[in-house]
Amino acid sequence: MDPVAVDRAVRLLAAADVVLVLGNGRSAPLAMASAALFVRAGRRTQAPADAFVQKLTASRLLRPNVVLAVSCSGQNPITLEAVEAARATGTASVVGLSCLAESALIESSDIGIVVPGGEPVSVLATLMSLQIASFSMTTDSFDG
């Protein structure tokens, strides 16, 4: 993984007012698990399961909100439509996680993170690492 991209993603997530987590198909459980961890940590998070609601929510995001899009293939059309809706606002940042470097999700994200291994377990581990780091950063900023 690109450590610069990971650091940028962590900073965006730490500063986000709301994190919109997207994932569909085989990536949906990964996205839901990720969203649950954000909620448990007290972060404002949305993770709609319905494709229409994902796209609608993404089209209404403002800064400093972040879309965290998860797609092992990086080609899921439902996820990509919601990402494009968020990008069309011109106000929300998109962090995309995919197992494939040559994917539409990586290309359309402000920050694309290619997860090595190509397995859902690798993606979940990456999501958890991003969350832990962003929580730590938020906590550190409140302590100092």
Coordinates of C-alpha atoms in Angstrom, one line a residue:
M1 CA 0.0 0.0 0.0
D2 CA 1.1 3.5 -0.7
P3 CA 1.9 5.0 2.7
V4 CA 1.4 8.6 1.5
A5 CA -2.2 7.7 0.3
V6 CA -2.9 6.0 3.6
D7 CA -1.7 9.0 5.5
R8 CA -3.8 11.4 3.4
A9 CA -6.9 9.1 3.8
V10 CA -6.4 9.0 7.6
R11 CA -6.2 12.8 7.8
L12 CA -9.4 13.2 5.7
L13 CA -11.3 10.6 7.8
A14 CA -10.1 12.2 11.0
A15 CA -11.3 15.7 9.9
A16 CA -14.6 14.5 8.4
D17 CA -17.8 15.7 9.9
V18 CA -19.6 12.7 8.4
V19 CA -18.2 9.6 6.8
L20 CA -20.4 8.0 4.2
V21 CA -19.4 4.3 3.8
L22 CA -20.3 2.6 0.5
G23 CA -20.0 -1.0 -0.4
N24 CA -22.2 -3.4 -2.5
G25 CA -22.2 -7.0 -3.5
R26 CA -19.5 -9.0 -1.8
S27 CA -18.0 -5.8 -0.4
A28 CA -21.2 -4.8 1.4
P29 CA -20.4 -6.7 4.6
L30 CA -17.0 -5.1 4.7
A31 CA -18.5 -1.6 4.4
M32 CA -21.1 -2.3 7.1
A33 CA -18.5 -3.6 9.5
S34 CA -16.4 -0.5 8.8
A35 CA -19.4 1.8 9.4
A36 CA -20.3 0.0 12.6
L37 CA -16.7 0.6 14.0
F38 CA -17.0 4.3 13.1
V39 CA -20.4 4.5 14.9
R40 CA -19.1 2.7 17.9
A41 CA -16.3 5.2 18.2
G42 CA -18.8 8.0 18.3
R43 CA -18.2 9.2 14.7
R44 CA -21.1 10.5 12.6
T45 CA -21.4 7.8 9.9
Q46 CA -23.9 6.9 7.3
A47 CA -24.0 3.5 5.5
P48 CA -27.2 3.1 3.5
A49 CA -27.7 -0.4 2.1
D50 CA -30.1 0.7 -0.7
A51 CA -28.5 1.8 -4.0
F52 CA -30.8 4.7 -4.5
V53 CA -30.3 6.0 -1.0
Q54 CA -26.5 5.7 -1.4
K55 CA -26.6 7.8 -4.5
L56 CA -29.0 10.3 -3.1
T57 CA -26.9 10.7 0.1
A58 CA -23.7 11.0 -1.8
S59 CA -25.2 13.7 -4.0
R60 CA -25.9 15.8 -0.9
L61 CA -22.6 15.7 0.9
L62 CA -20.7 18.9 1.8
R63 CA -17.2 19.5 3.1
P64 CA -15.6 18.2 5.3
N65 CA -17.5 15.0 4.6
V66 CA -15.8 11.9 3.2
V67 CA -17.0 9.0 1.1
L68 CA -15.2 5.8 2.0
A69 CA -16.0 3.5 -0.9
V70 CA -15.1 -0.2 -0.7
S71 CA -15.0 -2.5 -3.7
C72 CA -12.7 -5.5 -4.0
S73 CA -13.0 -5.4 -7.8
G74 CA -13.2 -1.6 -7.9
Q75 CA -15.9 -2.1 -10.7
N76 CA -19.2 -2.3 -8.8
P77 CA -21.6 -0.1 -10.8
I78 CA -23.8 0.8 -7.8
T79 CA -20.8 1.9 -5.8
L80 CA -19.3 3.8 -8.7
E81 CA -22.6 5.7 -9.4
A82 CA -22.7 6.9 -5.7
V83 CA -19.0 7.9 -5.9
E84 CA -19.7 9.9 -9.1
A85 CA -22.7 11.5 -7.4
A86 CA -20.4 12.6 -4.5
R87 CA -17.7 13.8 -6.9
A88 CA -20.3 15.8 -8.9
T89 CA -21.0 17.9 -5.8
G90 CA -17.5 19.2 -5.9
T91 CA -17.5 19.4 -2.1
A92 CA -17.0 15.9 -0.8
S93 CA -13.7 13.9 -0.8
V94 CA -13.7 10.2 -1.9
V95 CA -11.4 7.6 -0.5
G96 CA -11.6 4.4 -2.5
L97 CA -10.3 0.9 -1.5
S98 CA -9.9 -1.8 -4.1
C99 CA -7.8 -4.9 -4.6
L100 CA -7.1 -3.9 -8.2
A101 CA -4.9 -0.9 -9.1
E102 CA -6.4 -0.8 -12.6
S103 CA -10.0 -0.2 -11.5
A104 CA -12.6 2.5 -12.0
L105 CA -12.9 3.1 -8.3
I106 CA -9.2 3.9 -7.8
E107 CA -9.2 6.1 -10.9
S108 CA -12.3 8.1 -9.7
S109 CA -11.3 8.5 -6.1
D110 CA -9.5 11.5 -4.7
I111 CA -7.4 9.1 -2.7
G112 CA -7.2 5.5 -4.1
I113 CA -5.7 2.8 -1.9
V114 CA -4.9 -0.5 -3.5
V115 CA -5.2 -3.3 -0.9
P116 CA -2.6 -6.0 -1.4
G117 CA -3.7 -9.6 -1.3
G118 CA -7.0 -9.3 -3.2
E119 CA -9.0 -10.9 -0.4
P120 CA -11.9 -9.5 1.6
V121 CA -9.9 -10.2 4.8
S122 CA -7.1 -7.9 3.5
V123 CA -9.7 -5.2 2.8
L124 CA -11.2 -5.5 6.2
A125 CA -7.8 -5.3 7.8
T126 CA -7.1 -2.1 5.8
L127 CA -10.4 -0.6 6.8
M128 CA -9.7 -1.3 10.4
S129 CA -6.2 0.2 10.2
L130 CA -7.6 3.4 8.6
Q131 CA -10.2 3.7 11.3
I132 CA -7.8 3.1 14.2
A133 CA -5.4 5.6 12.8
S134 CA -8.1 8.2 12.2
F135 CA -9.5 7.7 15.7
S136 CA -6.0 8.1 17.2
M137 CA -5.5 11.3 15.2
T138 CA -8.8 12.7 16.4
T139 CA -8.1 11.8 20.0
D140 CA -4.6 13.3 19.8
S141 CA -5.9 16.5 18.4
F142 CA -8.3 16.8 21.4
D143 CA -5.6 16.0 23.9
G144 CA -3.2 18.8 22.7

